[in-house]
Every structure is written in structure tokens, then in C-alpha cells.
Short mmCIF file of C-alpha atoms in Angstrom, two decimals:
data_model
loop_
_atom_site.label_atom_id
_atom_site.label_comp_id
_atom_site.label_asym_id
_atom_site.label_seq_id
_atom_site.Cartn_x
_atom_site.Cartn_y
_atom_site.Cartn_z
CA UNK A 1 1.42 -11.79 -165.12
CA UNK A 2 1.16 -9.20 -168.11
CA UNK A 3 3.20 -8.79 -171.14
CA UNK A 4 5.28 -6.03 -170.33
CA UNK A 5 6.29 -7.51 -166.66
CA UNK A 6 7.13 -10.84 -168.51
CA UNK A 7 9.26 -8.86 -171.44
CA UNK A 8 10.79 -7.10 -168.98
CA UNK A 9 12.24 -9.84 -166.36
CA UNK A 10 14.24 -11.70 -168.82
CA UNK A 11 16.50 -10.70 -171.84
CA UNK A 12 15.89 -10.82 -175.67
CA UNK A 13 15.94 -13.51 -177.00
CA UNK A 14 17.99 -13.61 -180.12
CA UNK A 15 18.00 -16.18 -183.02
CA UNK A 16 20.44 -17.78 -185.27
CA UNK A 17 19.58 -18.53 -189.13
CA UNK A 18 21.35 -20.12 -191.90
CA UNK A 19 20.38 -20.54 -195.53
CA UNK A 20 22.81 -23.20 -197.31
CA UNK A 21 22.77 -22.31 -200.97
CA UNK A 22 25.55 -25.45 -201.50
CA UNK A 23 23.96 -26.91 -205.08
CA UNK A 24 23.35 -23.64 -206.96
CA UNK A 25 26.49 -22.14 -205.78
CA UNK A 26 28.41 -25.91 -206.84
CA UNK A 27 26.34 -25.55 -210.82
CA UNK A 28 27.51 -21.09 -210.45
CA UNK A 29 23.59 -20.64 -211.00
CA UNK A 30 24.51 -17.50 -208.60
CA UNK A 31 26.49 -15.94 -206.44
CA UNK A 32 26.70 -16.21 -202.75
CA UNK A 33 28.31 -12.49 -201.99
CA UNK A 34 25.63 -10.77 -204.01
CA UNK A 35 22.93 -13.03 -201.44
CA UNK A 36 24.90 -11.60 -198.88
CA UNK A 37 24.79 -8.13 -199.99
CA UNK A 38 21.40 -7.96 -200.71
CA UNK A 39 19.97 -9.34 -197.02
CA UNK A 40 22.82 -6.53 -195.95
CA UNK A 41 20.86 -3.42 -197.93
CA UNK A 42 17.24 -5.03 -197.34
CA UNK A 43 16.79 -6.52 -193.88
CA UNK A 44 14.63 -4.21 -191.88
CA UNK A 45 15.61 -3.29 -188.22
CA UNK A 46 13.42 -0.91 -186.47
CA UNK A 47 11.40 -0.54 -189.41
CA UNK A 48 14.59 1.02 -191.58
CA UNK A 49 16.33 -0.68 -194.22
CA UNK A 50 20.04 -1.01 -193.72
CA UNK A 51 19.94 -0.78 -189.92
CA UNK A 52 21.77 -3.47 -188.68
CA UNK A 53 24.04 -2.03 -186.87
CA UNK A 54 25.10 -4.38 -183.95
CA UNK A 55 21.48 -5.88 -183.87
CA UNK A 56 21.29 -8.28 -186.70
CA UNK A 57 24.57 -9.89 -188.50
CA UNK A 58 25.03 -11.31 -191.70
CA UNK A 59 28.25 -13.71 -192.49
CA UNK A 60 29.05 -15.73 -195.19
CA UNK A 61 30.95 -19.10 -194.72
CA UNK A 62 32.04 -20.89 -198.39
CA UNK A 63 28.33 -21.58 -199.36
CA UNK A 64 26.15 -20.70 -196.67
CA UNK A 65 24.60 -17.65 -194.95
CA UNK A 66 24.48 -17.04 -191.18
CA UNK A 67 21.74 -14.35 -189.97
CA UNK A 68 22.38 -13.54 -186.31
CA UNK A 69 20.00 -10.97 -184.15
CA UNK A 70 19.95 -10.06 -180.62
CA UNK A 71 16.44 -9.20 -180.79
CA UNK A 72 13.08 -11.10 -182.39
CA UNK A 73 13.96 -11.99 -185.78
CA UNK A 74 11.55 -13.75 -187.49
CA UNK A 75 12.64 -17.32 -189.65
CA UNK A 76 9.38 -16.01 -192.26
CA UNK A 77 11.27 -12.62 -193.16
CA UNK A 78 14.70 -14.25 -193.86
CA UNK A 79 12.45 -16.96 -196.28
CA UNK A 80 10.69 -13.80 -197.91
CA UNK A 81 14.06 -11.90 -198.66
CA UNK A 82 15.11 -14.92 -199.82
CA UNK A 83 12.69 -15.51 -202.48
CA UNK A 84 12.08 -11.81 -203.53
CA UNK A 85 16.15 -12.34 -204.08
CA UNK A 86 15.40 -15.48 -206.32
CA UNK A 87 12.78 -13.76 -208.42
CA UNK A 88 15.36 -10.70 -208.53
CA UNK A 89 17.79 -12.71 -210.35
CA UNK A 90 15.31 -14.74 -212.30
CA UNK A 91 16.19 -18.28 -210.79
CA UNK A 92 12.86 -17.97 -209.37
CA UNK A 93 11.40 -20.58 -211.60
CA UNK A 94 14.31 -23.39 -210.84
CA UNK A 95 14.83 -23.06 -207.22
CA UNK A 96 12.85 -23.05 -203.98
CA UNK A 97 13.40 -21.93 -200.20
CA UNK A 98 12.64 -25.03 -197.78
CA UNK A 99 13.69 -25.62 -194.53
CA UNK A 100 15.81 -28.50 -193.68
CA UNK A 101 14.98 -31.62 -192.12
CA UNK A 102 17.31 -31.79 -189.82
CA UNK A 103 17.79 -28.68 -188.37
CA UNK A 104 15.19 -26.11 -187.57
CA UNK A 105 16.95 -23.16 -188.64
CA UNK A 106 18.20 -23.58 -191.66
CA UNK A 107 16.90 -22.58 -194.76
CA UNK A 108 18.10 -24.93 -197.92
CA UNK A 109 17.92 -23.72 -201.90
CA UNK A 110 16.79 -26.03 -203.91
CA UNK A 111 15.75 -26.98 -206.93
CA UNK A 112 12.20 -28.12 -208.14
CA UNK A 113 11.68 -31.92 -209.10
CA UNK A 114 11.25 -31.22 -213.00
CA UNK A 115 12.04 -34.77 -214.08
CA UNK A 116 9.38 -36.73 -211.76
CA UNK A 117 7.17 -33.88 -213.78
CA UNK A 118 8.07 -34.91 -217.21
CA UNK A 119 7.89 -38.63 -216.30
CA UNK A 120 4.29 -38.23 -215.09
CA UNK A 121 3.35 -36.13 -218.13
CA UNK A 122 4.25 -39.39 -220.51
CA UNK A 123 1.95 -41.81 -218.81
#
């Protein structure tokens, strides 16, 4: 069976992706609705920024963020806006993007072990 006979028999498959941003939001280290409003201007659909049209939806629920696409969407992308969002913002350096434990599709901000650091540096 070839690609385009197997693409074509079924539907889309779409994909549902969350990034909880609970503890920085809780210490105000930023802010949720401009997260929301950047992945708005910058996700790419069809190779255009600020195409999402009905395709791809972005909703924000108290402290987390809810990507939604009909089509492909790929878990990597929504880390790499993510990130280039941290570094934006300069909280690069205190938080990190890693997915959760429990649940595949969420994305979780946190931040970086600095006192297991310090504790090893005075041995």
C-alpha cells in the first residue's frame, strides 16, 4: 500500500497539547496571556505565521495552555516556541520545558535544580 492511498483512506489525525506553566505563573515570574499571544502570532500553519484559522487553536485555562490542530502538529514545535518565548523574556536561564511524567502531552515549565548545584559545589 503507498503513502498517498494510506493518507487518503482515513482522516487527519489531529493532536491535543498542553503546557502547564502553574509555578512561574504562582511566583508572577511571567505572564500566561502574553504565552498565549505569542504561540497566537508565531505558530506556523501552511508555512505562514498567524494562520490558524480553524486549523490549530490556542486556549488558555487559569495557568495552562491548550494547543489543538486538526492536522499534524508536531509536540517538538510547540517545545521550540516555547523556549524561543523563555529566552524572549529572559527567564531562559531559570526555567526549562520538560514533558510530564504522567501524561504524554503535556509540556511542564520548570525551574532548574540550582540548590542540589550549590550543595555539590561545597564538597
Amino acid at each position: 500500500m503507498s503513502k498517498s492511498a494510506a493518507a487518503g483512506k482515513g482522516k487527519k489525525k489531529g493532536s491535543t497539547f498542553t503546557i502547564d506553566c502553574a509555578k512561574p505563573v504562582e511566583d508572577k515570574i511571567m505572564d500566561i496571556a502574553s504565552l498565549e499571544k505569542f504561540l497566537q502570532e508565531r505558530i506556523k500553519v501552511a508555512g505562514k505565521t498567524a494562520n490558524l484559522g480553524d486549523a490549530v487553536t490556542v486556549i488558555r485555562e487559569k495557568s495552562k495552555i491548550t494547543v489543538t490542530s486538526d492536522s499534524n502538529f508536531s509536540k517538538r514545535y510547540l517545545k521550540y516556541l516555547t523556549k524561543k518565548y523563555l529566552k524572549k523574556h529572559n527567564v531562559r536561564d531559570w526555567l526549562r520545558v520538560i514533558s510530564s511524567n504522567k501524561d504524554r502531552n503535556v509540556y511542564e515549565l520548570r525551574y532548574f535544580n540550582i540548590a542540589e548545584n550549590e550543595a555539590e559545589d561545597e564538597d
